[in-house]
Coordinates of C-alpha atoms in Angstrom, one line a residue:
M1 CA 48.6 75.8 93.2
E2 CA 45.6 77.9 94.0
W3 CA 45.4 79.6 97.4
S4 CA 42.2 80.3 99.3
Q5 CA 41.4 84.0 99.2
Q6 CA 38.5 84.6 101.6
T7 CA 39.7 88.1 102.6
R8 CA 39.9 91.1 100.3
T9 CA 43.6 91.4 100.6
P10 CA 46.0 92.7 97.9
Q11 CA 46.5 90.3 95.1
I12 CA 50.0 89.2 94.1
M13 CA 51.2 91.0 90.9
T14 CA 48.5 93.7 91.1
D15 CA 48.7 97.3 92.1
Q16 CA 46.7 96.5 95.2
Q17 CA 49.6 94.5 96.7
Y18 CA 51.8 97.5 97.3
G19 CA 49.8 99.8 99.6
F20 CA 51.4 100.7 102.9
H21 CA 50.0 98.6 105.8
E22 CA 50.2 98.7 109.6
F23 CA 50.9 96.0 112.1
V24 CA 47.7 95.8 114.2
P25 CA 47.8 93.8 117.5
S26 CA 44.9 91.5 117.4
S27 CA 43.2 89.5 120.1
S28 CA 45.5 88.0 122.7
N29 CA 44.6 84.4 122.0
L30 CA 45.8 84.5 118.4
P31 CA 48.8 82.2 118.0
P32 CA 51.9 84.1 117.0
I33 CA 53.4 83.2 113.6
E34 CA 56.8 84.7 113.0
G35 CA 58.0 85.4 109.5
H36 CA 60.4 87.3 107.3
L37 CA 59.8 90.2 105.1
Q38 CA 62.5 88.8 102.9
R39 CA 64.9 91.5 101.8
V40 CA 65.4 90.7 98.1
C41 CA 66.4 94.2 97.1
S42 CA 67.8 97.0 99.1
T43 CA 68.1 100.6 98.1
Q44 CA 71.5 102.4 97.8
P45 CA 73.1 102.7 101.2
S46 CA 73.0 106.2 102.8
S47 CA 75.9 107.8 104.5
S48 CA 74.4 107.0 107.9
G49 CA 74.1 103.3 107.2
S50 CA 70.3 103.3 107.1
T51 CA 67.6 103.9 104.6
S52 CA 64.9 106.5 105.3
V53 CA 61.5 105.4 104.3
A54 CA 58.7 107.9 104.5
K55 CA 55.3 106.9 105.7
P56 CA 52.4 108.2 103.6
P57 CA 49.4 109.8 105.2
L58 CA 46.8 107.3 106.5
E59 CA 43.2 107.4 105.8
A60 CA 40.9 106.9 108.8
H61 CA 39.7 103.4 109.2
E62 CA 38.8 100.9 111.9
A63 CA 41.2 98.1 112.7
P64 CA 39.5 94.7 112.9
S65 CA 40.7 94.3 116.5
T66 CA 39.7 95.3 120.0
S67 CA 43.1 96.8 120.7
T68 CA 43.6 100.5 119.8
E69 CA 47.4 100.4 119.8
T70 CA 49.1 100.2 116.4
T71 CA 52.7 100.3 115.3
S72 CA 53.5 101.1 111.6
I73 CA 56.0 99.0 109.7
M74 CA 57.0 102.2 107.9
G75 CA 56.5 104.5 110.8
A76 CA 60.1 104.6 112.0
E77 CA 62.3 107.4 110.8
N78 CA 65.0 105.0 109.7
V79 CA 65.0 101.4 108.8
S80 CA 68.3 99.7 109.5
K81 CA 69.9 98.0 106.6
P82 CA 71.2 94.5 107.3
A83 CA 74.6 93.2 106.3
P84 CA 74.8 91.9 102.7
G85 CA 73.4 88.4 102.3
S86 CA 71.5 88.6 105.5
T87 CA 67.7 88.5 106.0
N88 CA 65.7 91.3 107.3
V89 CA 63.2 90.4 110.1
Y90 CA 60.6 93.2 110.3
S91 CA 58.4 93.5 113.3
G92 CA 56.1 96.2 114.4
Q93 CA 57.3 97.2 117.8
T94 CA 56.2 99.1 120.9
G95 CA 59.2 98.8 123.2
H96 CA 60.1 95.2 122.6
E97 CA 56.6 93.9 121.7
R98 CA 56.5 92.0 118.4
F99 CA 53.3 91.4 116.4
P100 CA 52.8 88.5 114.0
M101 CA 52.5 89.1 110.3
E102 CA 48.8 88.1 110.0
R103 CA 47.8 91.0 112.3
L104 CA 48.5 93.5 109.6
N105 CA 45.8 95.9 108.7
D106 CA 45.6 97.3 105.2
D107 CA 45.1 101.1 105.3
K108 CA 44.3 101.3 101.6
K109 CA 40.7 100.9 100.7
F110 CA 40.1 98.0 98.4
A111 CA 36.3 98.3 98.3
D112 CA 34.6 100.7 95.9
T113 CA 31.5 100.8 98.1
Q114 CA 30.8 100.8 101.8
E115 CA 29.0 97.5 101.5
E116 CA 32.0 95.8 99.9
E117 CA 34.3 97.3 102.6
E118 CA 32.2 95.9 105.4
E119 CA 32.2 92.5 103.6
A120 CA 36.0 92.7 103.4
K121 CA 36.2 93.4 107.1
A122 CA 34.0 90.5 107.9
G123 CA 36.3 88.2 105.8
V124 CA 39.3 89.4 107.7
N125 CA 37.7 88.8 111.1
E126 CA 36.5 85.4 110.0
E127 CA 40.0 84.2 108.9
L128 CA 42.5 86.2 111.0
L129 CA 40.8 86.5 114.4
D130 CA 40.0 82.8 114.7
G131 CA 42.5 81.9 117.4
S132 CA 41.9 78.1 117.2
Q133 CA 44.4 77.5 114.4
P134 CA 47.3 79.5 112.8
L135 CA 47.0 80.3 109.2
S136 CA 48.7 78.0 106.8
I137 CA 51.8 79.1 104.9
D138 CA 49.9 79.0 101.6
T139 CA 47.2 81.3 103.1
M140 CA 49.7 83.8 104.5
V141 CA 51.7 83.9 101.2
S142 CA 48.5 84.3 99.2
Q143 CA 47.3 87.1 101.4
N144 CA 50.7 88.8 101.2
N145 CA 49.7 91.5 103.7
H146 CA 52.8 93.7 103.8
S147 CA 54.2 96.9 102.5
A148 CA 56.6 96.5 99.6
G149 CA 58.0 100.0 100.0
S150 CA 61.7 100.2 99.1
F151 CA 62.3 96.6 100.3
N152 CA 61.6 93.2 99.1
E153 CA 61.7 93.9 95.4
C154 CA 63.8 93.0 92.4
G155 CA 66.1 95.7 91.1
I156 CA 64.8 95.1 87.6
C157 CA 61.1 94.3 87.8
G158 CA 60.5 96.3 91.0
P159 CA 57.9 95.3 93.5
A160 CA 55.8 93.4 91.0
K161 CA 57.1 90.1 92.2
A162 CA 57.6 90.9 95.9
I163 CA 56.5 88.2 98.3
W164 CA 56.3 87.7 102.0
V165 CA 58.6 84.9 103.2
P166 CA 57.9 83.1 106.5
E167 CA 61.0 82.0 108.5
K168 CA 60.0 78.3 108.3
S169 CA 57.5 76.1 106.7
E170 CA 54.7 74.5 108.7
T171 CA 57.0 71.5 109.2
G172 CA 59.8 73.6 110.4
E173 CA 61.9 73.5 107.2
P174 CA 63.7 76.8 106.4
L175 CA 62.2 78.5 103.4
V176 CA 65.1 80.7 102.5
E177 CA 68.2 78.8 101.4
Q178 CA 71.5 80.7 101.3
I179 CA 73.6 79.1 98.6
S180 CA 76.5 81.6 98.5
E181 CA 77.6 85.0 99.7
H182 CA 75.4 86.7 97.1
G183 CA 72.8 84.0 96.2
Q184 CA 69.8 82.5 97.8
N185 CA 66.6 80.5 97.0
I186 CA 63.2 81.4 98.2
K187 CA 61.6 77.9 98.6
I188 CA 57.8 78.4 98.5
D189 CA 56.2 76.3 95.9
P190 CA 55.4 77.5 93.3
L191 CA 57.5 80.6 94.1
D192 CA 60.8 78.7 94.4
T193 CA 63.0 81.5 93.0
F194 CA 66.7 82.1 92.7
W195 CA 67.8 85.6 93.7
I196 CA 71.3 87.2 93.4
Q197 CA 72.7 90.3 95.1
C198 CA 74.9 92.8 93.4
D199 CA 78.2 93.0 95.3
C200 CA 78.5 96.7 94.5
C201 CA 75.1 98.3 95.1
E202 CA 73.8 95.4 97.2
K203 CA 70.4 95.3 95.4
W204 CA 68.8 92.0 94.9
F205 CA 67.6 90.7 91.6
H206 CA 65.6 87.7 90.2
G207 CA 68.1 85.5 88.5
N208 CA 65.9 85.4 85.5
C209 CA 65.9 89.2 85.3
V210 CA 69.7 89.4 85.1
G211 CA 70.3 86.2 83.1
V212 CA 72.0 84.3 85.9
E213 CA 70.9 80.8 86.9
E214 CA 71.3 79.1 90.2
Y215 CA 74.0 76.7 89.1
E216 CA 76.2 79.7 88.0
D217 CA 76.0 81.3 91.4
V218 CA 78.8 79.2 93.0
L219 CA 81.0 80.1 90.0
I220 CA 80.7 83.8 90.5
E221 CA 83.3 85.7 92.6
K222 CA 81.6 89.2 92.4
F223 CA 78.3 89.8 90.7
H224 CA 77.8 93.2 89.1
C225 CA 74.4 94.3 87.9
A226 CA 74.1 96.2 84.6
S227 CA 74.2 99.6 86.3
C228 CA 77.3 98.8 88.4
A229 CA 79.0 97.0 85.5
S230 CA 79.3 100.4 83.7
M231 CA 81.4 101.7 86.6
H232 CA 83.0 98.6 88.1
G233 CA 83.3 96.3 85.1
P234 CA 81.5 93.1 84.3
T235 CA 80.8 90.2 86.8
I236 CA 84.0 88.5 88.0
M237 CA 84.1 84.7 87.8
K238 CA 86.0 82.6 90.2
N239 CA 89.4 81.2 89.1
I240 CA 89.8 77.4 89.0
L241 CA 92.7 77.0 91.4
L242 CA 92.2 73.4 92.4
R243 CA 90.9 70.5 90.3
H244 CA 91.1 68.0 93.0
R245 CA 88.8 69.7 95.6
F246 CA 85.1 70.6 95.6
A247 CA 86.1 74.1 96.8
F248 CA 88.1 74.7 93.6
D249 CA 88.9 78.4 94.5
D250 CA 90.3 77.8 98.1
P251 CA 94.1 77.8 98.1
L252 CA 94.1 76.6 101.7
Q253 CA 93.0 73.2 100.4
T254 CA 95.9 72.8 98.0
E255 CA 97.7 70.1 100.1
L256 CA 94.5 68.1 100.9
P257 CA 93.8 64.8 99.1
P258 CA 91.5 64.5 96.0
E259 CA 87.8 64.4 96.7
V260 CA 85.7 61.7 95.0
G261 CA 84.1 63.0 91.9
T262 CA 86.5 65.9 91.2
E263 CA 88.2 66.2 87.8
V264 CA 91.5 64.8 89.1
W265 CA 89.9 61.9 90.9
I266 CA 87.8 60.8 87.9
K267 CA 90.8 60.8 85.6
K268 CA 92.7 58.6 88.0
F269 CA 89.7 56.3 88.6
V270 CA 89.1 55.7 84.9
E271 CA 92.6 54.3 84.6
T272 CA 91.8 51.3 86.9
E273 CA 88.0 51.0 87.0
A274 CA 88.0 48.2 84.4
D275 CA 89.9 46.0 86.8
I276 CA 86.8 45.7 89.0
P277 CA 85.5 42.2 88.4
A278 CA 82.2 41.5 86.6
P279 CA 79.3 40.2 88.6
G280 CA 78.7 36.5 89.3
E281 CA 75.4 34.7 89.2
N282 CA 74.8 35.7 92.9
H283 CA 75.0 39.3 91.9
A284 CA 73.4 39.7 88.4
I285 CA 71.6 37.5 86.0
V286 CA 72.0 38.2 82.2
C287 CA 69.0 37.6 80.0
E288 CA 69.3 37.7 76.2
N289 CA 65.9 39.4 75.8
G290 CA 62.7 40.4 77.6
F291 CA 61.0 37.1 77.0
E292 CA 63.7 35.2 78.9
F293 CA 63.6 37.8 81.7
M294 CA 59.8 37.4 82.1
D295 CA 60.2 33.6 82.2
R296 CA 63.0 33.6 84.8
F297 CA 61.6 36.4 87.1
N298 CA 59.9 34.8 90.1
R299 CA 57.0 36.9 91.2
R300 CA 56.4 34.7 94.4
E301 CA 59.8 35.1 96.0
V302 CA 62.0 37.9 97.3
W303 CA 63.6 39.8 94.4
K304 CA 67.4 39.5 95.2
H305 CA 69.3 39.7 92.0
I306 CA 70.0 42.4 89.4
Y307 CA 68.9 41.6 85.9
L308 CA 70.7 42.7 82.7
I309 CA 68.5 42.3 79.7
K310 CA 70.4 42.6 76.4
Q311 CA 67.4 43.2 74.1
A312 CA 64.2 44.9 75.0
R313 CA 62.0 42.6 73.0
G314 CA 59.5 41.0 75.3
L315 CA 59.7 43.6 78.1
E316 CA 56.8 45.5 76.6
L317 CA 59.0 48.6 77.0
R318 CA 58.0 51.6 74.9
V319 CA 60.7 54.0 73.7
P320 CA 61.0 56.1 70.5
D321 CA 62.1 54.2 67.4
K322 CA 65.6 55.1 66.3
E323 CA 64.1 56.3 63.0
E324 CA 62.3 59.0 64.9
N325 CA 65.7 60.7 65.6
F326 CA 64.7 61.3 69.2
T327 CA 67.5 63.2 70.9
L328 CA 68.2 65.7 73.7
S329 CA 67.1 68.4 71.3
S330 CA 63.7 66.7 71.1
I331 CA 63.4 66.9 74.9
V332 CA 64.3 70.6 74.8
D333 CA 61.6 71.2 72.2
I334 CA 59.0 69.3 74.3
F335 CA 59.7 71.0 77.7
G336 CA 61.0 74.4 76.4
R337 CA 64.4 75.9 77.0
S338 CA 63.4 77.6 80.2
Y339 CA 62.2 74.5 81.9
K340 CA 64.2 74.1 85.2
V341 CA 65.5 70.7 86.3
D342 CA 67.8 69.6 89.2
T343 CA 71.2 69.1 87.7
I344 CA 74.4 67.7 89.3
D345 CA 77.6 69.7 89.1
V346 CA 79.8 66.6 88.8
Y347 CA 83.1 68.2 89.9
R348 CA 81.4 69.4 93.1
Q349 CA 79.0 66.5 93.5
V350 CA 76.1 68.9 94.4
T351 CA 72.8 69.6 92.8
H352 CA 71.5 72.9 91.5
S353 CA 68.7 74.1 89.3
M354 CA 69.5 74.6 85.6
S355 CA 67.3 75.3 82.6
I356 CA 67.2 72.4 80.2
G357 CA 68.2 74.9 77.4
A358 CA 71.4 75.8 79.3
F359 CA 72.2 72.1 79.7
Y360 CA 71.6 71.5 76.0
D361 CA 74.0 74.3 75.1
K362 CA 76.7 72.8 77.3
M363 CA 76.1 69.3 75.9
I364 CA 76.7 70.4 72.3
S365 CA 79.6 72.7 73.1
K366 CA 83.0 71.6 72.0
E367 CA 84.5 72.8 75.3
R368 CA 83.3 71.5 78.6
P369 CA 85.1 73.2 81.5
R370 CA 82.6 71.6 83.9
L371 CA 80.5 68.4 83.6
Y372 CA 76.8 68.3 84.4
N373 CA 74.5 65.4 84.8
I374 CA 70.6 65.4 84.8
L375 CA 69.2 62.5 86.8
S376 CA 65.7 63.8 87.8
L377 CA 63.8 65.0 84.8
E378 CA 60.4 63.3 85.8
F379 CA 57.9 63.4 83.0
S380 CA 54.8 61.5 84.3
Q381 CA 52.7 64.6 83.9
N382 CA 54.0 65.4 80.3
E383 CA 51.6 63.8 77.9
T384 CA 53.9 64.0 74.9
M385 CA 56.7 62.1 76.7
R386 CA 54.3 59.6 78.2
K387 CA 52.9 58.7 74.8
M388 CA 56.5 57.8 73.6
I389 CA 57.9 56.2 76.7
S390 CA 56.5 53.6 79.2
P391 CA 58.3 51.2 81.6
P392 CA 58.6 47.4 81.2
I393 CA 55.3 45.7 81.8
L394 CA 56.7 44.2 85.0
V395 CA 56.7 47.6 86.6
P396 CA 53.0 48.3 86.6
E397 CA 52.4 44.6 87.4
L398 CA 54.4 44.9 90.7
S399 CA 54.3 48.6 91.6
F400 CA 52.2 49.8 94.6
V401 CA 51.8 53.2 92.9
H402 CA 50.4 51.7 89.7
K403 CA 48.0 49.5 91.7
L404 CA 46.8 52.3 93.9
W405 CA 46.6 55.0 91.2
P406 CA 45.7 53.1 88.0
D407 CA 45.9 55.0 84.8
K408 CA 43.7 54.5 81.7
N409 CA 46.8 53.7 79.7
D410 CA 47.7 51.0 82.3
L411 CA 46.7 47.7 80.7
I412 CA 47.5 45.8 83.9
N413 CA 45.6 47.7 86.6
W414 CA 42.9 49.8 84.9
D415 CA 39.5 48.3 85.0
P416 CA 37.9 48.8 81.5
E417 CA 34.4 48.6 83.0
L418 CA 35.0 52.1 84.6
D419 CA 34.9 53.5 81.0
Y420 CA 31.3 52.4 80.6
L421 CA 29.8 53.4 84.0
P422 CA 26.6 55.5 83.7
S423 CA 27.0 59.2 84.2
S424 CA 25.0 59.4 87.4
M425 CA 25.5 61.6 90.4
K426 CA 26.9 58.7 92.4
V427 CA 29.5 57.9 89.8
R428 CA 30.5 61.6 89.5
Q429 CA 31.1 61.6 93.3
I430 CA 33.2 58.5 93.0
V431 CA 35.2 60.1 90.2
E432 CA 35.7 63.3 92.3
V433 CA 37.1 61.2 95.1
L434 CA 39.4 59.4 92.7
E435 CA 40.7 62.7 91.3
E436 CA 41.4 64.0 94.9
H437 CA 43.2 60.7 95.5
R438 CA 45.1 61.1 92.3
R439 CA 46.6 64.4 93.3
N440 CA 48.5 62.6 96.0
K441 CA 50.1 60.2 93.6
P442 CA 54.0 60.0 93.8
E443 CA 55.5 60.7 90.4
V444 CA 58.7 58.8 90.3
A445 CA 58.0 56.1 87.7
L446 CA 59.3 57.9 84.6
F447 CA 62.6 59.7 84.5
C448 CA 64.8 61.0 81.7
L449 CA 68.5 61.0 82.5
C450 CA 71.0 62.9 80.4
G451 CA 74.7 62.5 81.2
M452 CA 77.9 64.1 79.9
A453 CA 80.8 61.8 79.0
G454 CA 83.1 61.5 82.0
S455 CA 80.4 62.1 84.6
Y456 CA 80.5 60.1 87.9
T457 CA 77.7 59.6 90.5
D458 CA 79.0 58.4 93.9
F459 CA 77.6 55.5 95.8
H460 CA 74.0 55.7 96.9
I461 CA 70.8 53.6 97.5
D462 CA 67.8 54.7 95.6
F463 CA 65.3 56.7 97.7
G464 CA 62.9 54.8 99.9
G465 CA 64.6 51.5 99.1
S466 CA 62.8 51.6 95.7
S467 CA 63.6 49.2 92.9
V468 CA 64.8 50.7 89.5
W469 CA 64.3 50.1 85.8
Y470 CA 67.0 51.6 83.7
H471 CA 67.1 51.6 79.9
I472 CA 70.0 52.9 77.9
Y473 CA 68.5 54.7 74.9
E474 CA 71.8 56.2 73.7
G475 CA 75.3 55.9 75.0
Q476 CA 76.8 53.7 77.7
K477 CA 76.8 53.4 81.5
V478 CA 79.0 51.5 84.0
F479 CA 77.5 50.5 87.3
Y480 CA 79.5 49.6 90.4
I481 CA 77.3 47.4 92.5
V482 CA 77.4 46.2 96.1
E483 CA 75.0 43.5 97.4
P484 CA 72.7 44.8 100.2
I485 CA 73.7 42.3 102.9
D486 CA 73.7 43.6 106.5
E487 CA 77.5 43.8 106.7
Y488 CA 77.8 46.1 103.7
L489 CA 74.7 48.1 104.6
D490 CA 76.2 48.8 108.0
L491 CA 79.5 49.7 106.5
F492 CA 77.9 52.1 104.0
E493 CA 76.0 53.8 106.9
Q494 CA 79.2 54.3 108.8
Y495 CA 80.8 55.6 105.6
Q496 CA 78.0 58.1 105.0
R497 CA 78.6 59.5 108.5
S498 CA 82.3 59.7 108.2
E499 CA 83.8 63.2 108.2
N500 CA 86.3 62.4 105.5
R501 CA 83.9 60.4 103.3
T502 CA 84.5 62.8 100.3
E503 CA 88.1 61.7 100.3
V504 CA 87.5 58.0 100.4
F505 CA 86.2 55.7 97.7
F506 CA 83.6 53.4 99.3
G507 CA 84.8 50.4 97.2
D508 CA 88.2 50.6 98.9
L509 CA 86.5 49.8 102.3
L510 CA 84.8 46.6 101.1
P511 CA 86.2 43.1 101.2
K512 CA 87.8 41.8 98.1
G513 CA 85.2 40.7 95.6
A514 CA 82.3 42.6 97.2
L515 CA 82.4 45.4 94.5
R516 CA 81.3 44.4 91.0
R517 CA 81.3 46.2 87.7
V518 CA 78.3 46.0 85.3
F519 CA 78.7 47.5 81.8
I520 CA 75.5 48.5 80.0
D521 CA 75.4 49.4 76.3
A522 CA 72.8 51.2 74.2
G523 CA 69.6 49.2 73.9
E524 CA 70.1 47.2 77.1
T525 CA 68.0 47.4 80.2
L526 CA 68.9 47.0 83.9
M527 CA 66.4 45.9 86.6
I528 CA 67.7 46.6 90.1
P529 CA 65.9 45.4 93.3
S530 CA 65.7 47.3 96.5
G531 CA 68.7 48.2 98.6
W532 CA 71.6 47.7 96.2
I533 CA 74.4 50.1 96.8
H534 CA 75.7 51.5 93.5
A535 CA 77.8 54.2 91.8
V536 CA 77.6 55.1 88.1
Y537 CA 80.2 56.2 85.6
T538 CA 79.2 57.6 82.2
P539 CA 81.9 56.9 79.6
V540 CA 80.1 58.6 76.6
D541 CA 77.3 61.1 76.3
S542 CA 74.2 59.2 77.3
L543 CA 70.4 59.4 77.2
V544 CA 68.6 57.1 79.6
F545 CA 65.0 56.4 80.5
G546 CA 64.2 54.9 83.9
G547 CA 62.0 55.0 87.0
N548 CA 61.6 53.9 90.6
F549 CA 58.9 51.7 92.2
L550 CA 57.9 50.0 95.4
H551 CA 56.4 46.5 95.5
A552 CA 55.5 43.6 97.7
L553 CA 58.5 41.4 96.9
N554 CA 61.0 43.6 98.8
V555 CA 59.0 45.1 101.7
P556 CA 61.5 44.2 104.5
M557 CA 64.4 45.8 102.5
Q558 CA 62.2 48.8 101.6
L559 CA 61.5 49.4 105.3
K560 CA 65.2 49.3 106.3

């Protein structure tokens, strides 16, 4: 993402970012925008419990404001240090007055000439003193007008990656996510970054700088940075005290019942899951191949049934040939080991970011103390993957996204005449509009799913009431399906709101025969219409390709 930079403000990751700045009260009609200077690294605590930060001498300059009163962010003799894991909120204050972050004035000269300096001031006035609209989050982050000083910096790479963090996004969503006592995420795209705090010196670090990923944070009891490890020993990991609870290190939960998805629960579930009856004709229709499926699928009626297609021939589905030896290792080579993807910690049933390289290492390891499951590796923007994998032809034939955002590789919706239009100004304008439109395209049609043997995903309905195509490239899957009639949908909604839902298997709440079991082997494809409630068990290591799509056949269900 590129941010508009009309003013001559310090650039991120340059020396100019780290000058000392002052809060300058601007015109009274400027809407206040509160934010955090996110404390991502603190200095060693002093004996007085505060950190002294000296203010450098200021050069004379004019503030772009009619007010003459200024309060320096670094002007106080002492800056109070917050409790570990908390967030500093810095505000320039005179008495109890608080000034918004965009009223900062940079006291370091960025212009080499007087003319450039005047031009910079004009830019600041134009953007910051316009009281009609508050600045966007992207603009404020890109301007990054603050003093790094001794705060807001990584203990390894220093202030080079320091950023200003607003309290909330423009839609009111918190931008700092606390994920443990010593871990947090800064959620500003593309600066979504995991930070971890040393439990000894209380300095903050980029996870990448200390070799700790987000998924590991919940497994750490005490994190020690390299400096503190020499005195206090290495990082201490949590002990696995309970294998039947998500909070595996909490002895107070010893007597509580097993939670769905934990190691103990899965082992017990596997003993009896085969007793769940197979689907009838009113649940799922089995087709021997894609030709039979395409003949039987009615494009003029509501799509009600699940289809299990035994052989992909006739689906016009494209996946790598088995002779190509396409494996998880191939995916790691394509994306790179450091590529981050949302990954489910199966025994806790929560999602954390994990590098695909770390997932691969765990997948090939002989020992698996924890199970992980990748369900959301979307690759629509990866040309290498797109050339090898495409959905069944029915998907672009029905999909709203494929119809509204046709691709040149889409034989169903792309108009070949567009390839032969003359290169006129009018055509170029049309293409520009199309490109602007294309940037808003939802990318949910192509997913790669990698699951470890023994993984379980609890009951859910796919997002937006979307339909699903699901092809087993390697391995096996078992689906537990529930027809989306009003009775079961209402029951599922109540179940989702239940306080003890993690201790109850949804299938136990259903009438006899409502829950059905669908076994899918390698080479088979599942087509699931909107609204079906389902859970998934992975009996062996599996590699799956799939995707989601909305269409005209299930609009009422999609709107529920």
